[in-house]
PDB file of N, CA and C in Angstrom:
ATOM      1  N   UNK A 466     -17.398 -19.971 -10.187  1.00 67.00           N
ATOM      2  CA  UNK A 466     -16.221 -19.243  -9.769  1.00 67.00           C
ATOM      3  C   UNK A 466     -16.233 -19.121  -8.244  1.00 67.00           C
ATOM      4  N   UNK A 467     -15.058 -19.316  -7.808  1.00 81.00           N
ATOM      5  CA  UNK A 467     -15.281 -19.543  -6.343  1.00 81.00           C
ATOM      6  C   UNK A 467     -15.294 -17.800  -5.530  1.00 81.00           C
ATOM      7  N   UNK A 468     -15.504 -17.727  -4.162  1.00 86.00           N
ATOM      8  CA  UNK A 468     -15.467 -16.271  -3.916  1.00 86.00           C
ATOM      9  C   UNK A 468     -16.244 -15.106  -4.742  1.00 86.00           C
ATOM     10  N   UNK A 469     -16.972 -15.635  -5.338  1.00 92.00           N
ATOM     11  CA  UNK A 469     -17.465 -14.430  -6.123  1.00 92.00           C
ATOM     12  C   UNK A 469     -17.774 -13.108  -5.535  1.00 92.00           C
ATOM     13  N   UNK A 470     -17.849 -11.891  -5.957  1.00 92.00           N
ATOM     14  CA  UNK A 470     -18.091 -10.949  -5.565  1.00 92.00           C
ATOM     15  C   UNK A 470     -19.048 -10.035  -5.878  1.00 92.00           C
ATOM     16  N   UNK A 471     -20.290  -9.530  -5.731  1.00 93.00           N
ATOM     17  CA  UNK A 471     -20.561  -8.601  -6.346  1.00 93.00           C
ATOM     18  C   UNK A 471     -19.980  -7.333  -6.968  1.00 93.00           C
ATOM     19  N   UNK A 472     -20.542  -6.312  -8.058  1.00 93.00           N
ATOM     20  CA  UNK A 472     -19.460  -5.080  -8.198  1.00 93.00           C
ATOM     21  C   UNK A 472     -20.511  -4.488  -7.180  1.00 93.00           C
ATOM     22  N   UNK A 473     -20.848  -4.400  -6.504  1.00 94.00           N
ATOM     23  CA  UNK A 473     -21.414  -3.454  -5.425  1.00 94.00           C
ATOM     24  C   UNK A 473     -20.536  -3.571  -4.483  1.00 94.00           C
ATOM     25  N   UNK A 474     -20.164  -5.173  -4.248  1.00 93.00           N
ATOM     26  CA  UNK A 474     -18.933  -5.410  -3.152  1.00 93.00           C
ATOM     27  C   UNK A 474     -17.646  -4.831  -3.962  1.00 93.00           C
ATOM     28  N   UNK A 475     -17.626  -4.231  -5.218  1.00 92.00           N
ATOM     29  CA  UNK A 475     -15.718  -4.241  -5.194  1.00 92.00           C
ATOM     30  C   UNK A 475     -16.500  -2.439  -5.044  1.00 92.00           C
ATOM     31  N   UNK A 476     -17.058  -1.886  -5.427  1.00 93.00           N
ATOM     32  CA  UNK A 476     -17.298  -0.833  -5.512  1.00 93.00           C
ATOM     33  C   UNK A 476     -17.029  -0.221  -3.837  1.00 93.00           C
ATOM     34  N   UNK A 477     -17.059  -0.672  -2.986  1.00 95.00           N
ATOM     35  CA  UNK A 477     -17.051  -0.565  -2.062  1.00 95.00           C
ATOM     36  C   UNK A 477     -15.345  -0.360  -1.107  1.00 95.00           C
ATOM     37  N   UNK A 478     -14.572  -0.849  -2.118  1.00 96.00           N
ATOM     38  CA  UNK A 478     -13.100  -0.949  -1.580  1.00 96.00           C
ATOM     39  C   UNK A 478     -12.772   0.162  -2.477  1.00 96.00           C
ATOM     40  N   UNK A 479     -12.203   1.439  -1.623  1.00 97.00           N
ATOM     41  CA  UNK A 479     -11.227   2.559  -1.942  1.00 97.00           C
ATOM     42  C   UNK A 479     -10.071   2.220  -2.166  1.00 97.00           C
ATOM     43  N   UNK A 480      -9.392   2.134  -3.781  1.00 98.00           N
ATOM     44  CA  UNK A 480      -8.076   1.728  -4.535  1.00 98.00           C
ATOM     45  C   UNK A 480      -7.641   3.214  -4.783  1.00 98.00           C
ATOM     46  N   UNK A 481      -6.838   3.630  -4.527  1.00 98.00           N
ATOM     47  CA  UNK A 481      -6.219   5.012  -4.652  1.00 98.00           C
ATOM     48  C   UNK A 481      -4.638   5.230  -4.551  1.00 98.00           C
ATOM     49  N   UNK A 482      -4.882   6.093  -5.505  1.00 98.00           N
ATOM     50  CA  UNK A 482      -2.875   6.002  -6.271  1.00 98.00           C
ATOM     51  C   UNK A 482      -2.469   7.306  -4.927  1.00 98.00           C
ATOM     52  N   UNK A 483      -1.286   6.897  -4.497  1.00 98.00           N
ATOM     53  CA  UNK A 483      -0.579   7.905  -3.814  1.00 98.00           C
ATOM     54  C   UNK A 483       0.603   8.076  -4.121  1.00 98.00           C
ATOM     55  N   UNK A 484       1.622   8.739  -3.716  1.00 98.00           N
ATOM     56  CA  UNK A 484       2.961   9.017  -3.410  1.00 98.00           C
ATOM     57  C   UNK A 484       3.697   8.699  -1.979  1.00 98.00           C
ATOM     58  N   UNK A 485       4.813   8.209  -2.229  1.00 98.00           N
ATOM     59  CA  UNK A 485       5.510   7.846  -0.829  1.00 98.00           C
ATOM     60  C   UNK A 485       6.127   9.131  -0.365  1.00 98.00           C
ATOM     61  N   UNK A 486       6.082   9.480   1.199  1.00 98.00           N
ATOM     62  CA  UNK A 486       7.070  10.882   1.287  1.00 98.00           C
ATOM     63  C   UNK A 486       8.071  10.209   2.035  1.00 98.00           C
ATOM     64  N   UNK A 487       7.531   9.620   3.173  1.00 98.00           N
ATOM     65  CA  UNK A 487       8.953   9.419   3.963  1.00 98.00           C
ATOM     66  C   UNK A 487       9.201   7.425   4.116  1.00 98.00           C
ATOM     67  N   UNK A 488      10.119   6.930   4.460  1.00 98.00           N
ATOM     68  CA  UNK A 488      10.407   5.390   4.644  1.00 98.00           C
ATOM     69  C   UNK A 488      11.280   5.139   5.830  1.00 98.00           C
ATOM     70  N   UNK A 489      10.614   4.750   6.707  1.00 97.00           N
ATOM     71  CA  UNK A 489      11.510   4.703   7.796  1.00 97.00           C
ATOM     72  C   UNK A 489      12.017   2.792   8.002  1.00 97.00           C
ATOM     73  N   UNK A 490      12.673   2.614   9.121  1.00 95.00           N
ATOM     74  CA  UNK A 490      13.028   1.167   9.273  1.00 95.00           C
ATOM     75  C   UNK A 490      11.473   0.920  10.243  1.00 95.00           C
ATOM     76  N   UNK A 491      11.292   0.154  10.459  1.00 96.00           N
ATOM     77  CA  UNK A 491      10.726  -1.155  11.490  1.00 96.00           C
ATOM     78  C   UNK A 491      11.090  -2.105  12.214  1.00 96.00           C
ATOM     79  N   UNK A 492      12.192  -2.139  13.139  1.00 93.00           N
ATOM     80  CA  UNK A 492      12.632  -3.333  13.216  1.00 93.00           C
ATOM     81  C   UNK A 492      12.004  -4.487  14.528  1.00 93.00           C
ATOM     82  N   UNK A 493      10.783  -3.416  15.145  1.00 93.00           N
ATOM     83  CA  UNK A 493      10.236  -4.145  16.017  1.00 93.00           C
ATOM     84  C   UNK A 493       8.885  -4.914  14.805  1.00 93.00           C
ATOM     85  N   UNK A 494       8.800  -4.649  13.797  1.00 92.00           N
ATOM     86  CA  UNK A 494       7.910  -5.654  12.871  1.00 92.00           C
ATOM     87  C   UNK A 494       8.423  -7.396  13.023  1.00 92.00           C
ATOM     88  N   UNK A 495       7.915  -8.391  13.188  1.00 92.00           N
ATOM     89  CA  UNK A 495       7.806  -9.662  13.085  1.00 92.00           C
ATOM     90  C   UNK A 495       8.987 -10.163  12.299  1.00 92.00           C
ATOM     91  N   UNK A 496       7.855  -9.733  10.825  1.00 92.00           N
ATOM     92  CA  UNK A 496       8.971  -9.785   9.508  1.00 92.00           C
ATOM     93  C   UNK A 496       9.159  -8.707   8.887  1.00 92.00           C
ATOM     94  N   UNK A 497      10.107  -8.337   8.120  1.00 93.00           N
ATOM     95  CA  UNK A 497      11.109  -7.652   7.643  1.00 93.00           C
ATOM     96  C   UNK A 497      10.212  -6.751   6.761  1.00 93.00           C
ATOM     97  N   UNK A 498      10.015  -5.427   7.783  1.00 96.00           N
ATOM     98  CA  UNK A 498       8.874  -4.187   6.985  1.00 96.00           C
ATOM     99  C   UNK A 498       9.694  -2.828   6.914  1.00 96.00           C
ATOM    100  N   UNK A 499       9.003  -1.976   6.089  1.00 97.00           N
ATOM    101  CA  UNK A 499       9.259  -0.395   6.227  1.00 97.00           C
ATOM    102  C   UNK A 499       7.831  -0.082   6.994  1.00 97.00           C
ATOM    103  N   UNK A 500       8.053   1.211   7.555  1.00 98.00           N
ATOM    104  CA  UNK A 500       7.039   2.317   7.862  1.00 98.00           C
ATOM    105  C   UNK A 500       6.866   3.173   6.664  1.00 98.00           C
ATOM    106  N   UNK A 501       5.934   3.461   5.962  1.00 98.00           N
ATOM    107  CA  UNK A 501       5.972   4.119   4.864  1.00 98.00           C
ATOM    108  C   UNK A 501       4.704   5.045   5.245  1.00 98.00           C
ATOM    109  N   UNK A 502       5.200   6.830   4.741  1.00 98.00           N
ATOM    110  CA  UNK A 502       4.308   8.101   4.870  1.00 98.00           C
ATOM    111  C   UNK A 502       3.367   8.247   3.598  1.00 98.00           C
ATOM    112  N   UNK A 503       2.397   7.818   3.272  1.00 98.00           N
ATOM    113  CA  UNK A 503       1.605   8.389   1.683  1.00 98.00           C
ATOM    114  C   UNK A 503       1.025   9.532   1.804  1.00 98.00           C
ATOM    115  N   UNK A 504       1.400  10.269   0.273  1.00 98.00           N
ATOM    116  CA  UNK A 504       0.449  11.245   0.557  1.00 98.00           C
ATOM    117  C   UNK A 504      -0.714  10.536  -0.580  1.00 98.00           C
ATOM    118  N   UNK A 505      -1.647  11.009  -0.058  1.00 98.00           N
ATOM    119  CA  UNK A 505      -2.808  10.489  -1.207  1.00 98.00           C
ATOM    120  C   UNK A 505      -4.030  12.212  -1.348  1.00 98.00           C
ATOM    121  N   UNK A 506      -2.783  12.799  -1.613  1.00 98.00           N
ATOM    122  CA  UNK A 506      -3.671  13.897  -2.474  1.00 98.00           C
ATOM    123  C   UNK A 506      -4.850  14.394  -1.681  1.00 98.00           C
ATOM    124  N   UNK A 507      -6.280  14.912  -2.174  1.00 97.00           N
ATOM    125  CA  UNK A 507      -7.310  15.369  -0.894  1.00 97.00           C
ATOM    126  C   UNK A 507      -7.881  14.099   0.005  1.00 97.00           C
ATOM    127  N   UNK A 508      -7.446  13.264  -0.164  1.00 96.00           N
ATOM    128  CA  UNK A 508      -7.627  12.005   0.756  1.00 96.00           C
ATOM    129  C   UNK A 508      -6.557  11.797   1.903  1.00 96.00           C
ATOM    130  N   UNK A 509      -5.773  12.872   1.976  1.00 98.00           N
ATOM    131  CA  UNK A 509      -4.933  13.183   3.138  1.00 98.00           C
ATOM    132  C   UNK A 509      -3.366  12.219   2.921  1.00 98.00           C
ATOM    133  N   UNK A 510      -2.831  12.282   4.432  1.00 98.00           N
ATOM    134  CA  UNK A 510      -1.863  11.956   4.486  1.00 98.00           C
ATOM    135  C   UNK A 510      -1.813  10.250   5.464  1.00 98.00           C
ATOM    136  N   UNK A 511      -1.521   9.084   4.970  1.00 98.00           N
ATOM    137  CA  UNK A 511      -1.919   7.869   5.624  1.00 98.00           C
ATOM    138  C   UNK A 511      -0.619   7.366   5.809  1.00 98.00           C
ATOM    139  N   UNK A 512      -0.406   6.180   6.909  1.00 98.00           N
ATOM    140  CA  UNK A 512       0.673   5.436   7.297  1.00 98.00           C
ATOM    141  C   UNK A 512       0.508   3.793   6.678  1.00 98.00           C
ATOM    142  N   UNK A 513       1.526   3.023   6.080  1.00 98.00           N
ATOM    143  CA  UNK A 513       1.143   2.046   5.977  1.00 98.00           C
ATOM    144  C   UNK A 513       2.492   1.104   6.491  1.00 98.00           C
ATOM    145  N   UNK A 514       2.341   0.003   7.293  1.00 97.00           N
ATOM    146  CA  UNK A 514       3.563  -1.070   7.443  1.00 97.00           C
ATOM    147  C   UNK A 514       3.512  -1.878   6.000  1.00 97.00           C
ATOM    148  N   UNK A 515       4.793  -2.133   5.316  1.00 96.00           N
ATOM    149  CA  UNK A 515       4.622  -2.823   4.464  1.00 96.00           C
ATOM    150  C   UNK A 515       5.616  -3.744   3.895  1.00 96.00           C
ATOM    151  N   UNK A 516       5.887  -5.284   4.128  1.00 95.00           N
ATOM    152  CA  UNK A 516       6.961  -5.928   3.748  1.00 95.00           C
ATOM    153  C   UNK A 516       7.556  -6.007   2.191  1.00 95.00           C
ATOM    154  N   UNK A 517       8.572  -4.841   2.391  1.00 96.00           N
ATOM    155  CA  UNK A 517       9.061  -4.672   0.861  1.00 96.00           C
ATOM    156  C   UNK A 517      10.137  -4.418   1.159  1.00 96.00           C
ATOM    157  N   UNK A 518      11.333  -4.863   1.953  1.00 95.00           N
ATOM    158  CA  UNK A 518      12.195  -4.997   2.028  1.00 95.00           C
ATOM    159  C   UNK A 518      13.576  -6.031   1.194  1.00 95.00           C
ATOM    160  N   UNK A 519      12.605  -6.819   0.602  1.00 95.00           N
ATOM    161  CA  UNK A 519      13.203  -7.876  -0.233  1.00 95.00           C
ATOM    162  C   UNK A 519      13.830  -7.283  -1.507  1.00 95.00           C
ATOM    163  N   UNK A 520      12.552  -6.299  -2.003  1.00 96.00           N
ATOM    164  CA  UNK A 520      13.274  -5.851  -3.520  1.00 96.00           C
ATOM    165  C   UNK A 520      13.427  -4.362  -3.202  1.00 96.00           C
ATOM    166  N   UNK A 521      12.928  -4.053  -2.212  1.00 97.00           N
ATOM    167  CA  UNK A 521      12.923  -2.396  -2.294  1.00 97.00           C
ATOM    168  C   UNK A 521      13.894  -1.692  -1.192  1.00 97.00           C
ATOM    169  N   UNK A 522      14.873  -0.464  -1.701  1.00 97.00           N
ATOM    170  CA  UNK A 522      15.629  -0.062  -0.185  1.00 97.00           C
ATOM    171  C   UNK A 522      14.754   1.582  -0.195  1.00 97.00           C
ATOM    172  N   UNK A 523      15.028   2.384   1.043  1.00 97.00           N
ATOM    173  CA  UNK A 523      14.324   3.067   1.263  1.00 97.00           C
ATOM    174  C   UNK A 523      14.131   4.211   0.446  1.00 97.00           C
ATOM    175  N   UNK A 524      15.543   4.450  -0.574  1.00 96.00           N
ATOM    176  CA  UNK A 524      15.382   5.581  -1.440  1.00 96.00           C
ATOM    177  C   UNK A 524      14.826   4.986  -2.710  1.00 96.00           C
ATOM    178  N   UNK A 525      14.497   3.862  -2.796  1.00 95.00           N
ATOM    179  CA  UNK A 525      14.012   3.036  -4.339  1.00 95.00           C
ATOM    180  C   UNK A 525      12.479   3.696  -3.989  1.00 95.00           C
ATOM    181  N   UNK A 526      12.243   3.645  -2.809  1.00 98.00           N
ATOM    182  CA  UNK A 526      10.406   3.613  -2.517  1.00 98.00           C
ATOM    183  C   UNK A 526       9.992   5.622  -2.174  1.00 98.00           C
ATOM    184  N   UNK A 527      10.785   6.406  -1.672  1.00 98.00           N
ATOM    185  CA  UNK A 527      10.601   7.704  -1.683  1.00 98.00           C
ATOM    186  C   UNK A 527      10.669   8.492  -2.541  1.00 98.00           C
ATOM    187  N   UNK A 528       9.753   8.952  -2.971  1.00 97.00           N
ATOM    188  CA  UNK A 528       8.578   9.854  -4.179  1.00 97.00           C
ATOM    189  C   UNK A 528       8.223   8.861  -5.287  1.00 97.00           C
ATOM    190  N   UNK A 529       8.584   7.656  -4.757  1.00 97.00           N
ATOM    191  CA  UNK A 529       7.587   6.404  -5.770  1.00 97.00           C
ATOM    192  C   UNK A 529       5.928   6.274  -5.708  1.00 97.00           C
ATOM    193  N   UNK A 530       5.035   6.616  -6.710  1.00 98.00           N
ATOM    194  CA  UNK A 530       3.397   6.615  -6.728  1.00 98.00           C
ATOM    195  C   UNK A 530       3.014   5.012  -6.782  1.00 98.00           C
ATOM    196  N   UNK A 531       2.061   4.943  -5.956  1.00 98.00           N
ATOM    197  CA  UNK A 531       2.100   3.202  -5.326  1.00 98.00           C
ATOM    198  C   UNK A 531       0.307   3.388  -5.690  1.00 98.00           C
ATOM    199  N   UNK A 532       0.139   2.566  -5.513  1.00 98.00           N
ATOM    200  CA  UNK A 532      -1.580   2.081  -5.062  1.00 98.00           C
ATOM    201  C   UNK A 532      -1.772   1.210  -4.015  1.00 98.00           C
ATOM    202  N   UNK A 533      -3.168   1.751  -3.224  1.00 98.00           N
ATOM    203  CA  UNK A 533      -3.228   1.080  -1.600  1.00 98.00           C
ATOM    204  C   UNK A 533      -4.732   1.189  -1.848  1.00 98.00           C
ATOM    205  N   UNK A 534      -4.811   0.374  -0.627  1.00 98.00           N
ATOM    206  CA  UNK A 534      -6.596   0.264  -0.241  1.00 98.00           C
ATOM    207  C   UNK A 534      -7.013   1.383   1.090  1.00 98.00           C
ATOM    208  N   UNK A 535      -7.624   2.344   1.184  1.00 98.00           N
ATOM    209  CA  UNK A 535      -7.475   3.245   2.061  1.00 98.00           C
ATOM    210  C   UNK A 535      -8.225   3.009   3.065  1.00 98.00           C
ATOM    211  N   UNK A 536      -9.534   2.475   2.946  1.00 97.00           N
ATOM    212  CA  UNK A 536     -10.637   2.476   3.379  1.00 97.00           C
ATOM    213  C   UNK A 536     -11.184   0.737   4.503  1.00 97.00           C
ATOM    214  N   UNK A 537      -9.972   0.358   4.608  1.00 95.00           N
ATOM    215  CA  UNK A 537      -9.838  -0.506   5.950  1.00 95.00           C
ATOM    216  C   UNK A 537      -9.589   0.332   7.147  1.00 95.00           C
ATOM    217  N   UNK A 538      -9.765  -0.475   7.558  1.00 96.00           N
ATOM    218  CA  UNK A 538     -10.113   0.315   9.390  1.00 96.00           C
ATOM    219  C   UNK A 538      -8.393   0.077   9.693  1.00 96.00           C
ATOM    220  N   UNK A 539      -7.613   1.165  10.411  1.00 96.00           N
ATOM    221  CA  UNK A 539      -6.640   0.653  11.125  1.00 96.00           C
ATOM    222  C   UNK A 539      -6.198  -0.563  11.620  1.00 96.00           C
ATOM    223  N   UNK A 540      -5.141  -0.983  11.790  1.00 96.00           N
ATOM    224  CA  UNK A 540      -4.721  -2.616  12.043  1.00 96.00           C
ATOM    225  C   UNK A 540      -3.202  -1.796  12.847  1.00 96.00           C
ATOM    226  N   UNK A 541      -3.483  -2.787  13.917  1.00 95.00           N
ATOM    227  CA  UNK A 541      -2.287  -2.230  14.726  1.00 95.00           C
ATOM    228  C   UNK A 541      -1.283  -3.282  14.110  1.00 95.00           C
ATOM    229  N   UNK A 542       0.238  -3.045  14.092  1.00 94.00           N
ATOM    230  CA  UNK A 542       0.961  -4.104  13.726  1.00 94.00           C
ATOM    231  C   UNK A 542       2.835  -3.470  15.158  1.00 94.00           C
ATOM    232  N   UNK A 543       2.387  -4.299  15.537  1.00 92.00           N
ATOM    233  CA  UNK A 543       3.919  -4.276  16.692  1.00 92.00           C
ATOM    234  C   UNK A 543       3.223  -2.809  17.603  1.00 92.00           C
ATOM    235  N   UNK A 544       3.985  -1.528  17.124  1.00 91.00           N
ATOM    236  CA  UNK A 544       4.301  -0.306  18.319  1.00 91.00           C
ATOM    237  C   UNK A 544       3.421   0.812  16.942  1.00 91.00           C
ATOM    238  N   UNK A 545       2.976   0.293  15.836  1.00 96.00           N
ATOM    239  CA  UNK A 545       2.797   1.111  14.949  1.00 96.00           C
ATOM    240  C   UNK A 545       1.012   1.030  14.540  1.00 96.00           C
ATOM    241  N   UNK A 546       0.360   2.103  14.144  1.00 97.00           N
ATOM    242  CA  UNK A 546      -0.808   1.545  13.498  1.00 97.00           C
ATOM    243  C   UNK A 546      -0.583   2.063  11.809  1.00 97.00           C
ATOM    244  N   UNK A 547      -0.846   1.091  11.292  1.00 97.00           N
ATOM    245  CA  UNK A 547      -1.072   0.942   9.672  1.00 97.00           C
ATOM    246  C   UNK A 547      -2.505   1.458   9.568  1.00 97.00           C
ATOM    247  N   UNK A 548      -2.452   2.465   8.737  1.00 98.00           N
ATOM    248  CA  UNK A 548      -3.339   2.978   8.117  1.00 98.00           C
ATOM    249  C   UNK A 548      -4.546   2.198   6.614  1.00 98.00           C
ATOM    250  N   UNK A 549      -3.365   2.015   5.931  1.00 98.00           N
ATOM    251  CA  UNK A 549      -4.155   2.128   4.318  1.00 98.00           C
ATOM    252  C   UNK A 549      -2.916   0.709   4.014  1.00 98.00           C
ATOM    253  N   UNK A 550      -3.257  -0.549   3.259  1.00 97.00           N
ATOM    254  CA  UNK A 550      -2.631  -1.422   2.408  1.00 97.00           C
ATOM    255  C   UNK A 550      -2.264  -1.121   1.196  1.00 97.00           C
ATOM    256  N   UNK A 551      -0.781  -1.300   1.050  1.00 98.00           N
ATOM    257  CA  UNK A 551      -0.316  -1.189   0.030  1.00 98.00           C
ATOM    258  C   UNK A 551      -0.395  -2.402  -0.918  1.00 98.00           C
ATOM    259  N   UNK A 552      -0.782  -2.317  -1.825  1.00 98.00           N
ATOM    260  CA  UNK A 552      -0.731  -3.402  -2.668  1.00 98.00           C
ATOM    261  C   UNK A 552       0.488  -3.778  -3.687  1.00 98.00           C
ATOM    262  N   UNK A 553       0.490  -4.993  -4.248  1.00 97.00           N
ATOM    263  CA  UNK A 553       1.565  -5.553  -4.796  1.00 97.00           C
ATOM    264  C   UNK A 553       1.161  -6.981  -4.978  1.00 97.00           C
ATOM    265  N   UNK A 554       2.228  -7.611  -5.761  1.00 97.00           N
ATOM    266  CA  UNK A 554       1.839  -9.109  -6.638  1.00 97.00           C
ATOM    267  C   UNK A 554       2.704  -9.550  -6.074  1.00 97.00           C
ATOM    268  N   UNK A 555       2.441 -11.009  -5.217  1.00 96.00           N
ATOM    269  CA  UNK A 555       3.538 -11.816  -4.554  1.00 96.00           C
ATOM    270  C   UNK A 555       4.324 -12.917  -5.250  1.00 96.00           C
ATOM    271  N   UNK A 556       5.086 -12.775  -5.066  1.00 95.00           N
ATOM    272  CA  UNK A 556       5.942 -13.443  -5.970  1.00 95.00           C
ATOM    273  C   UNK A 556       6.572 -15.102  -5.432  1.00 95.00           C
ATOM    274  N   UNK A 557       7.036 -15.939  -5.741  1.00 94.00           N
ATOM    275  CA  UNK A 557       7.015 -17.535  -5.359  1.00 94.00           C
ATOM    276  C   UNK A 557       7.618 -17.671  -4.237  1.00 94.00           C
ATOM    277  N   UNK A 558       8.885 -16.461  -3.565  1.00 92.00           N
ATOM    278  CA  UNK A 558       9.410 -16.677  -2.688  1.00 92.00           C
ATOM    279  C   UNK A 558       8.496 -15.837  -1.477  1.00 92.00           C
ATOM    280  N   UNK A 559       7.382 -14.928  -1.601  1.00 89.00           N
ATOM    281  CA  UNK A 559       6.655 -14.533  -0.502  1.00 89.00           C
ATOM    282  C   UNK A 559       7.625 -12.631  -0.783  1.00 89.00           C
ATOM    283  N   UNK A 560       7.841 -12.270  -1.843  1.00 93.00           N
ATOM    284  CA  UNK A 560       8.885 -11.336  -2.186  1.00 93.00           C
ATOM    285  C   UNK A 560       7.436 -10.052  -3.027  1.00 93.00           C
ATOM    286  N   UNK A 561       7.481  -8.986  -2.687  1.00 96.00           N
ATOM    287  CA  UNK A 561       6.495  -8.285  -3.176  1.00 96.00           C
ATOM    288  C   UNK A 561       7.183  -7.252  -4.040  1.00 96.00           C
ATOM    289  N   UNK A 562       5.969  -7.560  -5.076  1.00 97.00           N
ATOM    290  CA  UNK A 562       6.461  -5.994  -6.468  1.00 97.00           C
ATOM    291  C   UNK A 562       5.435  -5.227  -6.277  1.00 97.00           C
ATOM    292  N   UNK A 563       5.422  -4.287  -5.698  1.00 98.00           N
ATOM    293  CA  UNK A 563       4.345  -3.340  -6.197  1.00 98.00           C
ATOM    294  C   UNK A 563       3.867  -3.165  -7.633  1.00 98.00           C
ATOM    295  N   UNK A 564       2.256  -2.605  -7.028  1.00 97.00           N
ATOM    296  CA  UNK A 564       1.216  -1.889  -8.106  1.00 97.00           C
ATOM    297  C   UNK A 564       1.918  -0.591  -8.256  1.00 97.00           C
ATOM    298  N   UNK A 565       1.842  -0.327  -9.641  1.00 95.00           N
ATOM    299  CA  UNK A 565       1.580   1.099 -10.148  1.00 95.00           C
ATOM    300  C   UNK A 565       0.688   1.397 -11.646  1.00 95.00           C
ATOM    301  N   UNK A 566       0.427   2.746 -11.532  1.00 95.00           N
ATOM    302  CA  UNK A 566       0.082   2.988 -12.550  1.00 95.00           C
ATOM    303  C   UNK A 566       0.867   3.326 -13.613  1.00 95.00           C
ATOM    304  N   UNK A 567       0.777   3.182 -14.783  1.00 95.00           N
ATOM    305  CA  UNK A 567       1.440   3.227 -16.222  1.00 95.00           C
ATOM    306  C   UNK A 567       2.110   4.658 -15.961  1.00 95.00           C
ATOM    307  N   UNK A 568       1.059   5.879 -15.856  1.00 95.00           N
ATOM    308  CA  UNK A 568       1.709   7.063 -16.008  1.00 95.00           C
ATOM    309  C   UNK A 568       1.652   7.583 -14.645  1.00 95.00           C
ATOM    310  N   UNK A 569       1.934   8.576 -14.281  1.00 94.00           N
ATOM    311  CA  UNK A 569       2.024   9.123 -12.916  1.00 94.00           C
ATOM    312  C   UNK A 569       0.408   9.854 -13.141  1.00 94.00           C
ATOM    313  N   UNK A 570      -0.375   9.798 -12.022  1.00 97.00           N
ATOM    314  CA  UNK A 570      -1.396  10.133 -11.919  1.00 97.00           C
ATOM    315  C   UNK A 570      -1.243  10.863 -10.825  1.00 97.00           C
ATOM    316  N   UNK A 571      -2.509  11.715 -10.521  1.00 97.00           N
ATOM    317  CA  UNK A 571      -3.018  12.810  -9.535  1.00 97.00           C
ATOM    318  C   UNK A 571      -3.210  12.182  -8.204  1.00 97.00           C
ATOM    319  N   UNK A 572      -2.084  12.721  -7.096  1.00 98.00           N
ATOM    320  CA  UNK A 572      -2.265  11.102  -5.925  1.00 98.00           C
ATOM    321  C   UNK A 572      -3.744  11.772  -5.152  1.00 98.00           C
ATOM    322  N   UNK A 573      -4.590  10.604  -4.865  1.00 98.00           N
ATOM    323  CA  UNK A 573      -6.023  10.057  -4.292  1.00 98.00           C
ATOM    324  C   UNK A 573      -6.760   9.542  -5.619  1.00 98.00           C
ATOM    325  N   UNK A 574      -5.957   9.666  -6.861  1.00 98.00           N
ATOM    326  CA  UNK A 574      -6.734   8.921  -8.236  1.00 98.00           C
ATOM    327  C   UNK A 574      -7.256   7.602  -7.758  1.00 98.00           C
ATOM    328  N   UNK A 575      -8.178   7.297  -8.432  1.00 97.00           N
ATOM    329  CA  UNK A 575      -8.998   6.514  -7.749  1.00 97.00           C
ATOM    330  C   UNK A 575      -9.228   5.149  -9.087  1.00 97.00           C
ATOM    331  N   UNK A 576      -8.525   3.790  -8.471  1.00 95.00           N
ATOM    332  CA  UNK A 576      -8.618   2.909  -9.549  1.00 95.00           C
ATOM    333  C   UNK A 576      -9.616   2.248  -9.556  1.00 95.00           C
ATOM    334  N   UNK A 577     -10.476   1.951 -10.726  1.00 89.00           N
ATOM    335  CA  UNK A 577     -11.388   1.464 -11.068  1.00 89.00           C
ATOM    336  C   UNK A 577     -11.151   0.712 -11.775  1.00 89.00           C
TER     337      UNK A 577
END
């Protein structure tokens, strides 16, 4: 299997369910992003840039519970720093669906 990983190595990446509070525009981003506010429960409050503009408008994504990776180091992107990656399944045209969980969970839940 190529890339293999240890589970010591996945154990190591913080997957944690949050809530969106606020969605702003981006338009100094490259390509076509929101600014998005998470709250992630006692794991605080994080910023993430995230290209989901294709399927998502800004009230589709506010008080929507998402899953992100928290525990990357900041990444500056344009005038903004991104906090935490939001995750999602890319789709053939480069078009993103977000992760969620089945039921609404406790945001900083922690996926395993």
């Amino acid at each position: 299997m190529e890339n293999t990983i240890s589970w010591a190595d996945f154990e190591k990446v913080e997957i944690l369910t949050g809530t969106v509070i606020a969605v702003d525009a981006f338009p100094e981003a490259r390509k076509p992003a929101y600014k998005l506010t998470i709250d992630f429960g006692p794991k605080g409050v994080k910023r993430s840039s995230a290209q989901l503009t294709r399927l998502y408008q800004p009230d589709d994504l506010l008080g929507m519970q998402i899953v992100a990776v928290v525990n990357f180091p900041p990444k500056q992107i344009a005038t903004f720093k991104s906090e935490c990656l939001v995750l999602g399944a890319l789709g053939h045209d480069g078009e993103v669906t977000l992760l969620q969980t089945e039921r609404e969970t406790e945001n900083g839940s922690r996926i395993a």
